[in-house]
PDB file of C-alpha atoms in Angstrom:
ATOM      1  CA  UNK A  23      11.918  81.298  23.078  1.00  0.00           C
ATOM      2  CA  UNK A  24      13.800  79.010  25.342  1.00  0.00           C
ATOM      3  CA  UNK A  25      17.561  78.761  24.439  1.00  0.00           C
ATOM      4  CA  UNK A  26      19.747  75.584  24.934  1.00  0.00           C
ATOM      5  CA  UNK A  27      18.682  73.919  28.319  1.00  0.00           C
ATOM      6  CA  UNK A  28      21.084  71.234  30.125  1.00  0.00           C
ATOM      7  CA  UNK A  29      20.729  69.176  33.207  1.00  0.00           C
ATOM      8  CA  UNK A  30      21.370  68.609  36.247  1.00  0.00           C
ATOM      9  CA  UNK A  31      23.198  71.840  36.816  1.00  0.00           C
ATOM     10  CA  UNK A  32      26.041  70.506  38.974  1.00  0.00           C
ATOM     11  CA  UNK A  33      26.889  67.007  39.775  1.00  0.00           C
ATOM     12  CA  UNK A  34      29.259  65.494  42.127  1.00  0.00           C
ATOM     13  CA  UNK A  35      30.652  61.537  41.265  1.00  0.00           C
ATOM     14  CA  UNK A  36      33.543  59.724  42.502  1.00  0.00           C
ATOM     15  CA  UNK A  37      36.353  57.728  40.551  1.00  0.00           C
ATOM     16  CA  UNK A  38      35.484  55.339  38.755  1.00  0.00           C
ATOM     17  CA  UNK A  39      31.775  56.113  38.326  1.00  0.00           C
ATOM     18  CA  UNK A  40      29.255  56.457  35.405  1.00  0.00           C
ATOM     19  CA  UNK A  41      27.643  60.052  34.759  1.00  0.00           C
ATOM     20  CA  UNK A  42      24.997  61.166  32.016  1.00  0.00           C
ATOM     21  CA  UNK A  43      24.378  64.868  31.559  1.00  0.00           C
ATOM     22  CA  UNK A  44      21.375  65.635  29.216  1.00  0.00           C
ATOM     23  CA  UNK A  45      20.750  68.904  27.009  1.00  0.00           C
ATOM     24  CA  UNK A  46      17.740  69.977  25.058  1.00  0.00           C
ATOM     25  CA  UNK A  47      18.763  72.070  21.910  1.00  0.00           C
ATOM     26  CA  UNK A  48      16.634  75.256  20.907  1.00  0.00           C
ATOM     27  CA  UNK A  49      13.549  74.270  19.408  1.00  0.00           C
ATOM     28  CA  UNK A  50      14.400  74.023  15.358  1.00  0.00           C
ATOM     29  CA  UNK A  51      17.885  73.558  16.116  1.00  0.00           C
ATOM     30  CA  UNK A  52      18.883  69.366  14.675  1.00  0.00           C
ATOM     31  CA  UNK A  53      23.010  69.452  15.360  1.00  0.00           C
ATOM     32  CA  UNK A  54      23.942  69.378  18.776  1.00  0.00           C
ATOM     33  CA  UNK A  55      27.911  69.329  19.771  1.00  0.00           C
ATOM     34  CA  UNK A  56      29.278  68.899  23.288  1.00  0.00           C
ATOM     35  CA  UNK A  57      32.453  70.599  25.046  1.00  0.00           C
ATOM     36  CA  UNK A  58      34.764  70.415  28.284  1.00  0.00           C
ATOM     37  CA  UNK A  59      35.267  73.884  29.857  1.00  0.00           C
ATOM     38  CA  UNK A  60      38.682  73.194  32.237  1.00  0.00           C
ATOM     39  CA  UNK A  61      38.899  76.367  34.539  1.00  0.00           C
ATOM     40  CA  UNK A  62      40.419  78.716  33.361  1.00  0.00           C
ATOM     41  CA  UNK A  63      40.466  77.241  29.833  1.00  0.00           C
ATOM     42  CA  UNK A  64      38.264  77.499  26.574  1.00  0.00           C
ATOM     43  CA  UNK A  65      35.940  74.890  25.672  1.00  0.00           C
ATOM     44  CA  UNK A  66      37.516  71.678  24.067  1.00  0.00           C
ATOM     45  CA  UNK A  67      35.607  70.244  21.778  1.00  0.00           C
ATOM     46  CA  UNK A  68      34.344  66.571  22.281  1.00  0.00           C
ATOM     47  CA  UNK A  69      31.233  65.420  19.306  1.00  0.00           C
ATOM     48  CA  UNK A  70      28.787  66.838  17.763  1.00  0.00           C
ATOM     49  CA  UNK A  71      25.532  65.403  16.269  1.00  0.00           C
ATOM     50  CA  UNK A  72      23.276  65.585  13.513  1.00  0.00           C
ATOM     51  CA  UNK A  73      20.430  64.023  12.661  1.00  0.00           C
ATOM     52  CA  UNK A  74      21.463  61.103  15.362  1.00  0.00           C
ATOM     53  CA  UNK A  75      24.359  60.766  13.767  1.00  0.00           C
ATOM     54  CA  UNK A  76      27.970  61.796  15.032  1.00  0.00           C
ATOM     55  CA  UNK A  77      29.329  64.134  12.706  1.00  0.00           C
ATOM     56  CA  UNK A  78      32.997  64.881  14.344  1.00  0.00           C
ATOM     57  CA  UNK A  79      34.603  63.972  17.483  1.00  0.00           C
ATOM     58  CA  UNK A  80      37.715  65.579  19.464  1.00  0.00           C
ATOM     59  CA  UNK A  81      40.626  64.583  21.133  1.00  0.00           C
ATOM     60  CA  UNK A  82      38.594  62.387  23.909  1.00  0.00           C
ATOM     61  CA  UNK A  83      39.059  58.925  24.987  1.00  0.00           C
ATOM     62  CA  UNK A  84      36.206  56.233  24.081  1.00  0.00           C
ATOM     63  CA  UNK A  85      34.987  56.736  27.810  1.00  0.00           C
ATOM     64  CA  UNK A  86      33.412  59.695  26.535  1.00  0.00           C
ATOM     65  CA  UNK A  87      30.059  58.573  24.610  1.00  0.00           C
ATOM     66  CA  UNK A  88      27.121  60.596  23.268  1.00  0.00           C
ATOM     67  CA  UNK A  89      23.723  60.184  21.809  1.00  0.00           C
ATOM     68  CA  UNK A  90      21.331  61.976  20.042  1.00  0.00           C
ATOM     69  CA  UNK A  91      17.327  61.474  20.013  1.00  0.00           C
ATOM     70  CA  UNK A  92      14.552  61.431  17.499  1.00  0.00           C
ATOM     71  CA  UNK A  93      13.569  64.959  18.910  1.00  0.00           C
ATOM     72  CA  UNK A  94      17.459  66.011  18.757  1.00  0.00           C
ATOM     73  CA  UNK A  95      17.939  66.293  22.552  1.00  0.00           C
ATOM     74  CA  UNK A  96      21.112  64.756  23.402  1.00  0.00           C
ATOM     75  CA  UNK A  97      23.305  62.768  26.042  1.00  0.00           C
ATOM     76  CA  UNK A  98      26.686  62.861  27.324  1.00  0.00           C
ATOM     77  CA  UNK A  99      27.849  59.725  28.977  1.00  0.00           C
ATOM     78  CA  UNK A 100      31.545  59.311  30.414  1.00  0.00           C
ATOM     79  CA  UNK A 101      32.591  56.229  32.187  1.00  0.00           C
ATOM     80  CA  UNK A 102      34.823  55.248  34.660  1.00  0.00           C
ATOM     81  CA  UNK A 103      35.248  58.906  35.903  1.00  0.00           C
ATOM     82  CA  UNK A 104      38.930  60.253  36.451  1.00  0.00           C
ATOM     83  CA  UNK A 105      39.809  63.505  38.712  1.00  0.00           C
ATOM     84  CA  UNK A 106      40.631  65.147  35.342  1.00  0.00           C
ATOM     85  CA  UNK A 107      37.111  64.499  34.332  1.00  0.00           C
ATOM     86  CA  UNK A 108      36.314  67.592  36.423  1.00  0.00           C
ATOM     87  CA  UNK A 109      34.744  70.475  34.113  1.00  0.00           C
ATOM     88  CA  UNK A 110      31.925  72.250  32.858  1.00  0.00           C
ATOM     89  CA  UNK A 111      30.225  70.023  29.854  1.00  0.00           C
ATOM     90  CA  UNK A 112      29.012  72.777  27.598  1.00  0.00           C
ATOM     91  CA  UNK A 113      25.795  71.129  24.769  1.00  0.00           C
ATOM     92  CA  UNK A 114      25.404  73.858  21.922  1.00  0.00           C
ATOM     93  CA  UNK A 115      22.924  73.080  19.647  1.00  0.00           C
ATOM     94  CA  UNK A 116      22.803  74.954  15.903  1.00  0.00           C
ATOM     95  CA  UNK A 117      20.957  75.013  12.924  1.00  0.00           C
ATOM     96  CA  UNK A 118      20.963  73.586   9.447  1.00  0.00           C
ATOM     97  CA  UNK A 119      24.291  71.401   9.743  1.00  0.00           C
ATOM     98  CA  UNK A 120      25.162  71.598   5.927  1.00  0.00           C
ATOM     99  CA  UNK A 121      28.275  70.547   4.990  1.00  0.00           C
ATOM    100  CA  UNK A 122      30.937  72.288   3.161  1.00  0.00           C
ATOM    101  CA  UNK A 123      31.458  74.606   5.458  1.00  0.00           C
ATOM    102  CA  UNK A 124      30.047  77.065   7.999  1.00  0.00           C
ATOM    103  CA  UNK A 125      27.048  79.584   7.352  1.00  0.00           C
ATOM    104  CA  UNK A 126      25.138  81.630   9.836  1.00  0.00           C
ATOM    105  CA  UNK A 127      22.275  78.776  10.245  1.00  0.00           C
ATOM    106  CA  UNK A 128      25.547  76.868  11.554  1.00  0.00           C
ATOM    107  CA  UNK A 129      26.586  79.352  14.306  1.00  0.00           C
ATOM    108  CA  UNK A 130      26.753  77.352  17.821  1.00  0.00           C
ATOM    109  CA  UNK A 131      24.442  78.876  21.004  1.00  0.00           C
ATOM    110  CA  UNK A 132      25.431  77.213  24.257  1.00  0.00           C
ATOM    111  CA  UNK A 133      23.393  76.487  27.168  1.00  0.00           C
ATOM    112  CA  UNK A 134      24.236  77.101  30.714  1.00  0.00           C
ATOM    113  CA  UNK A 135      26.642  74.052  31.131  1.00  0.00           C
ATOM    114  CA  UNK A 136      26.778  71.199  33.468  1.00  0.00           C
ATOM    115  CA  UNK A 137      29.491  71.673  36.538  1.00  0.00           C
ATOM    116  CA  UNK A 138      30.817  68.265  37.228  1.00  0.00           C
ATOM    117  CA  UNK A 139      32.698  67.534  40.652  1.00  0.00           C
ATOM    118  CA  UNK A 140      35.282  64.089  40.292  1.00  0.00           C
ATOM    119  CA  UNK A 141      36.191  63.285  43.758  1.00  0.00           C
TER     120      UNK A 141
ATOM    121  CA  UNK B   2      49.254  71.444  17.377  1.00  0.00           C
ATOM    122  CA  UNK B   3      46.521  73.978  16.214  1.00  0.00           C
ATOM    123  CA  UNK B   4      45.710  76.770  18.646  1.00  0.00           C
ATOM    124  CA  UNK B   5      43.706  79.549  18.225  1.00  0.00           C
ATOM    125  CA  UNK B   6      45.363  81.891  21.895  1.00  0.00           C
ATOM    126  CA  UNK B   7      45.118  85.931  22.796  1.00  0.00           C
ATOM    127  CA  UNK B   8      47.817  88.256  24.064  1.00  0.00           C
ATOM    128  CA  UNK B   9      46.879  89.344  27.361  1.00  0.00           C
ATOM    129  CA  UNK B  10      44.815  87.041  30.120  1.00  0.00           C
ATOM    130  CA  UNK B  11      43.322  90.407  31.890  1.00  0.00           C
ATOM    131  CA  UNK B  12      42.273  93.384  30.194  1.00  0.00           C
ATOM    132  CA  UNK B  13      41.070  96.455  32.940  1.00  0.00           C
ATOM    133  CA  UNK B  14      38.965  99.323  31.170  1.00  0.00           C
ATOM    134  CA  UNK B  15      37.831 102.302  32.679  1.00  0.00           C
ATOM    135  CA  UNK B  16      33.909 102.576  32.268  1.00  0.00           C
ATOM    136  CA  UNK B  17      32.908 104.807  28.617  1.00  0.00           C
ATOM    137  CA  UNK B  18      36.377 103.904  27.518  1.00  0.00           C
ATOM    138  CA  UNK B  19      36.966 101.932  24.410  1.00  0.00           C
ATOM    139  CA  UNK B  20      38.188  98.004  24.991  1.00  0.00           C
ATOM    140  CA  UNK B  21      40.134  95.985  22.827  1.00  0.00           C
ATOM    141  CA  UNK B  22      40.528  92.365  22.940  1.00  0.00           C
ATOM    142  CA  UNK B  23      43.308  90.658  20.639  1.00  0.00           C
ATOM    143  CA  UNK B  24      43.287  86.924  19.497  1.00  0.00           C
ATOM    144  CA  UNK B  25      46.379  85.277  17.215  1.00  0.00           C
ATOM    145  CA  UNK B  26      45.542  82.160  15.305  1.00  0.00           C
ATOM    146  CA  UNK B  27      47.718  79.839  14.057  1.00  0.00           C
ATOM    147  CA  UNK B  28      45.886  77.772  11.944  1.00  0.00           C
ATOM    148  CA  UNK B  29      44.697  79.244   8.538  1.00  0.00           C
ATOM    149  CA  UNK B  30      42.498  76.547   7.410  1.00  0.00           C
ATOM    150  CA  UNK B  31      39.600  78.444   8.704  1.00  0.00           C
ATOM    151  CA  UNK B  32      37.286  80.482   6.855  1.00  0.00           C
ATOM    152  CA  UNK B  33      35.166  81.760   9.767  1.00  0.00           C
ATOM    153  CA  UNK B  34      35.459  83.401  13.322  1.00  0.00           C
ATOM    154  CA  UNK B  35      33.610  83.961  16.373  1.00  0.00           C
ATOM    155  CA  UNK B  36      33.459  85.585  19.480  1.00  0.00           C
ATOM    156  CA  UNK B  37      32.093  84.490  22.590  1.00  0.00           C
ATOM    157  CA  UNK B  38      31.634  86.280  25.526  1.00  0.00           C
ATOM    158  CA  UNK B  39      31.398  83.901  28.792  1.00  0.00           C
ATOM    159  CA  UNK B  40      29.838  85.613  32.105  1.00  0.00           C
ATOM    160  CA  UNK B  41      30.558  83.626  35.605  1.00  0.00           C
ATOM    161  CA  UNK B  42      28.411  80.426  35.779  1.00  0.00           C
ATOM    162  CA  UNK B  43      26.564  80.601  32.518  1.00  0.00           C
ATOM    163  CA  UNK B  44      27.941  79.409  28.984  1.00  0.00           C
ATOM    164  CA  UNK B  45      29.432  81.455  25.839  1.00  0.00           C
ATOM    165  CA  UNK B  46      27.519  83.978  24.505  1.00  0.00           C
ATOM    166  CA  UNK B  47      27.715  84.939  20.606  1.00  0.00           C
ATOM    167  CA  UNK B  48      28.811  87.837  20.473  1.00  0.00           C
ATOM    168  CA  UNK B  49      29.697  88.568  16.528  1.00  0.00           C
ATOM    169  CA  UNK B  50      31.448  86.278  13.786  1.00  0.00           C
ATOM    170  CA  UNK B  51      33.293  87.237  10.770  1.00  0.00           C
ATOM    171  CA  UNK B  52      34.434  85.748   7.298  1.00  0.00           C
ATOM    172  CA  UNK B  53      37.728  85.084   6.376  1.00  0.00           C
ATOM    173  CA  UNK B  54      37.036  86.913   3.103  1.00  0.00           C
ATOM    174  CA  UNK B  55      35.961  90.133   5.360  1.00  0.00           C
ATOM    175  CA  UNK B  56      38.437  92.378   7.008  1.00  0.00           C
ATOM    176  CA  UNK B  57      35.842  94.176   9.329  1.00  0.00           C
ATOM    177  CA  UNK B  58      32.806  93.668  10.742  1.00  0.00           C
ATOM    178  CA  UNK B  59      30.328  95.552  13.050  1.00  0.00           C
ATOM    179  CA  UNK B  60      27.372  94.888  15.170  1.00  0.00           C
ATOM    180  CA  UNK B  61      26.372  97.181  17.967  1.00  0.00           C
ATOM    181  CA  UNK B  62      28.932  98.498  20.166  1.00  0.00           C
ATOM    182  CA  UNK B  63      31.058  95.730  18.692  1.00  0.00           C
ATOM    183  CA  UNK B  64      33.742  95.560  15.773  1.00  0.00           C
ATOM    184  CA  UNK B  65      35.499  92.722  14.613  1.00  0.00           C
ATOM    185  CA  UNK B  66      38.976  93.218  12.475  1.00  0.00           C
ATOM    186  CA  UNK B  67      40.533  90.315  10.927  1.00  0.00           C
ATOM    187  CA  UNK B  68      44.171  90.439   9.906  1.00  0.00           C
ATOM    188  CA  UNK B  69      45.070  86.919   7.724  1.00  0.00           C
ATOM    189  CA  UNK B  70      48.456  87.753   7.131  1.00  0.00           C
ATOM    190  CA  UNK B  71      49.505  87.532  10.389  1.00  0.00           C
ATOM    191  CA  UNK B  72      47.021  86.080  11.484  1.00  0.00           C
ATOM    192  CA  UNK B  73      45.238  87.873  13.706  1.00  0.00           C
ATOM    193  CA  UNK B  74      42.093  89.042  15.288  1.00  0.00           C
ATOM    194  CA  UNK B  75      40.413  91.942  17.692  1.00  0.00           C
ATOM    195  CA  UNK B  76      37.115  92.311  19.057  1.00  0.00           C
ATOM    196  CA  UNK B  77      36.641  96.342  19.791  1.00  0.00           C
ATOM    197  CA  UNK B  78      33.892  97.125  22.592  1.00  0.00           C
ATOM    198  CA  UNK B  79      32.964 101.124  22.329  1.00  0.00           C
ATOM    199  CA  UNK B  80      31.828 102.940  25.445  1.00  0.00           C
ATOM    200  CA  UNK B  81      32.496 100.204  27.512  1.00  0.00           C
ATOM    201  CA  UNK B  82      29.981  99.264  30.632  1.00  0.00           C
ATOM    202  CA  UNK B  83      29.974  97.880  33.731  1.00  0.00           C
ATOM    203  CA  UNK B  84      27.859  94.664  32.216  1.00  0.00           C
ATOM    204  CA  UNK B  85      30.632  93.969  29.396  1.00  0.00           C
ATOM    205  CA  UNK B  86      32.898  92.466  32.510  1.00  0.00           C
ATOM    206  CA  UNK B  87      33.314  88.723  31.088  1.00  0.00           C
ATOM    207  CA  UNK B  88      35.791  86.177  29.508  1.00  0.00           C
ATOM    208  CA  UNK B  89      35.743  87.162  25.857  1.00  0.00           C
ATOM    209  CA  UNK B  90      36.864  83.735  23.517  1.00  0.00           C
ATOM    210  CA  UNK B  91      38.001  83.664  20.473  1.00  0.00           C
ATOM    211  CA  UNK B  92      36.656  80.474  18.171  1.00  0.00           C
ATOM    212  CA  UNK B  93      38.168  79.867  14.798  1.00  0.00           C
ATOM    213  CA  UNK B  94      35.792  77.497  12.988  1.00  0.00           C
ATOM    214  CA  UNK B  95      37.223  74.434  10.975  1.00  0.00           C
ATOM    215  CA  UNK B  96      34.868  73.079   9.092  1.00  0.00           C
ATOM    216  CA  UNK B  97      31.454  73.365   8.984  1.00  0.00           C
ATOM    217  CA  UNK B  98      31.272  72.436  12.970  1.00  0.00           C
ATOM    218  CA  UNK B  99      34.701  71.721  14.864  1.00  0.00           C
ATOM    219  CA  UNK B 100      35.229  75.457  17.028  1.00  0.00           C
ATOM    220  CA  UNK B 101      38.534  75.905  18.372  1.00  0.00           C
ATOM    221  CA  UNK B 102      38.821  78.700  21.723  1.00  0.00           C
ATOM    222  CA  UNK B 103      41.609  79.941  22.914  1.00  0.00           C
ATOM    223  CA  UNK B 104      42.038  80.494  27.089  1.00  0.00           C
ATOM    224  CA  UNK B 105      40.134  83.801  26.910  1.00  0.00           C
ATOM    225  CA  UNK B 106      40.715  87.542  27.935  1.00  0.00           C
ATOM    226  CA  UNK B 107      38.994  88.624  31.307  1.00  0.00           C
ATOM    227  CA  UNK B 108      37.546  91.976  30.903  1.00  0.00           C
ATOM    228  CA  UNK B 109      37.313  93.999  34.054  1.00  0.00           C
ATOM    229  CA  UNK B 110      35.116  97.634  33.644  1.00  0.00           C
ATOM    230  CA  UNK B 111      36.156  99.958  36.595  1.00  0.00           C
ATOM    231  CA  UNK B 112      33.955 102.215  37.750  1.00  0.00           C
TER     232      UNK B 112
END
């Protein structure tokens, strides 16, 4: 079975540019959340989505933007690109996305990340 | 500001020895805990989780301990090997979705 997929594997933009990094969630899987990976850092959460909808959203500014599609795949858009931008944008995808807390069918696999160059 | 941070940045094992990686929490909100392990150029791996109403768990090769009164937690590799060399997270869950890492422990096997 394939596991979460994301693309383009490494991208280089300049300030001030638009970028949109798309992830596939494993097959089954309807919640997908995104994450910024600083080197040398852990990920920092960003959104996540269920059902299309955003669920929960991090400490990001509203240049950071998301979507989620009828077949759950997702987007990550950021606009007006700053040097700090620079990371590795993480898309987990998970399963059942009940509320009240976290179960098993809730547990977060992540795909290979995108590496994102701000010059 | 919530954190969830470990104790030492670089861990250094001898191969077949026994590795321990520590995390400290400081937000105890959470009922649920994961661990990640992170190879170069690919994402987090799940490794093993554990409930805050558990004090141990195992998997293979693996243990998880979870100490809530000072809030604390270990991952324990047995018979460590050359392919356990990763960043090892720590992820408290709040919620049923929000994970929190810490910075990660780099875990070097030596030969």
């Amino acid at each position: 079975d394939a596991g979460v997929t994301q693309s383009p594997t490494h991208l280089i933009k300049t300030r001030g540019q638009q970028v949109t990094l798309r992830c596939s969630p494993i097959s089954g899987h309807k919640s997908v959340s995104w994450y910024q990976q600083v080197l040398g850092q852990g990920p920092q959460f960003i959104f996540q989505y269920y059902e299309k909808e955003e669920r929960g959203r991090g400490n990001f500014p509203d240049r950071f933007s998301a979507r989620q599609f009828p077949n759950y795949s997702s987007e990550l858009n950021v606009n007006a690109l700053l040097l700090g931008d620079s990371a590795l944008y993480l898309c987990a995808s998970s399963g059942a996305g009940l509320a009240g807390g976290h179960s098993p069918t809730d547990t977060q696999y992540f795909g290979p990340g995108t590496r994102l160059t701000v010059l | 500001g919530e954190s969830v941070g470990l104790h030492l940045p670089t861990l250094s094992v001898q191969e077949g020895d026994n590795s321990i990686i520590n995390c400290a929490y400081s937000n105890s909100a959470s009922d649920y805990f994961i661990w990640y392990k992170q190879e170069s150029g690919k994402g987090p791996q799940f490794i093993i989780d554990i409930r805050s109403n558990m004090d141990k768990r195992q998997g293979q090769r693996v243990t998880v301990l979870l100490n809530k009164t000072v809030k604390h937690l270990s991952l324990q590799i047995a018979a460590t090997q050359p392919g356990d060399s990763a960043v090892y997270f720590c992820a408290e869950v709040k919620g049923t979705y929000k994970y929190i890492f810490g910075t990660g422990t780099r875990l070097k096997v030596l030969a």
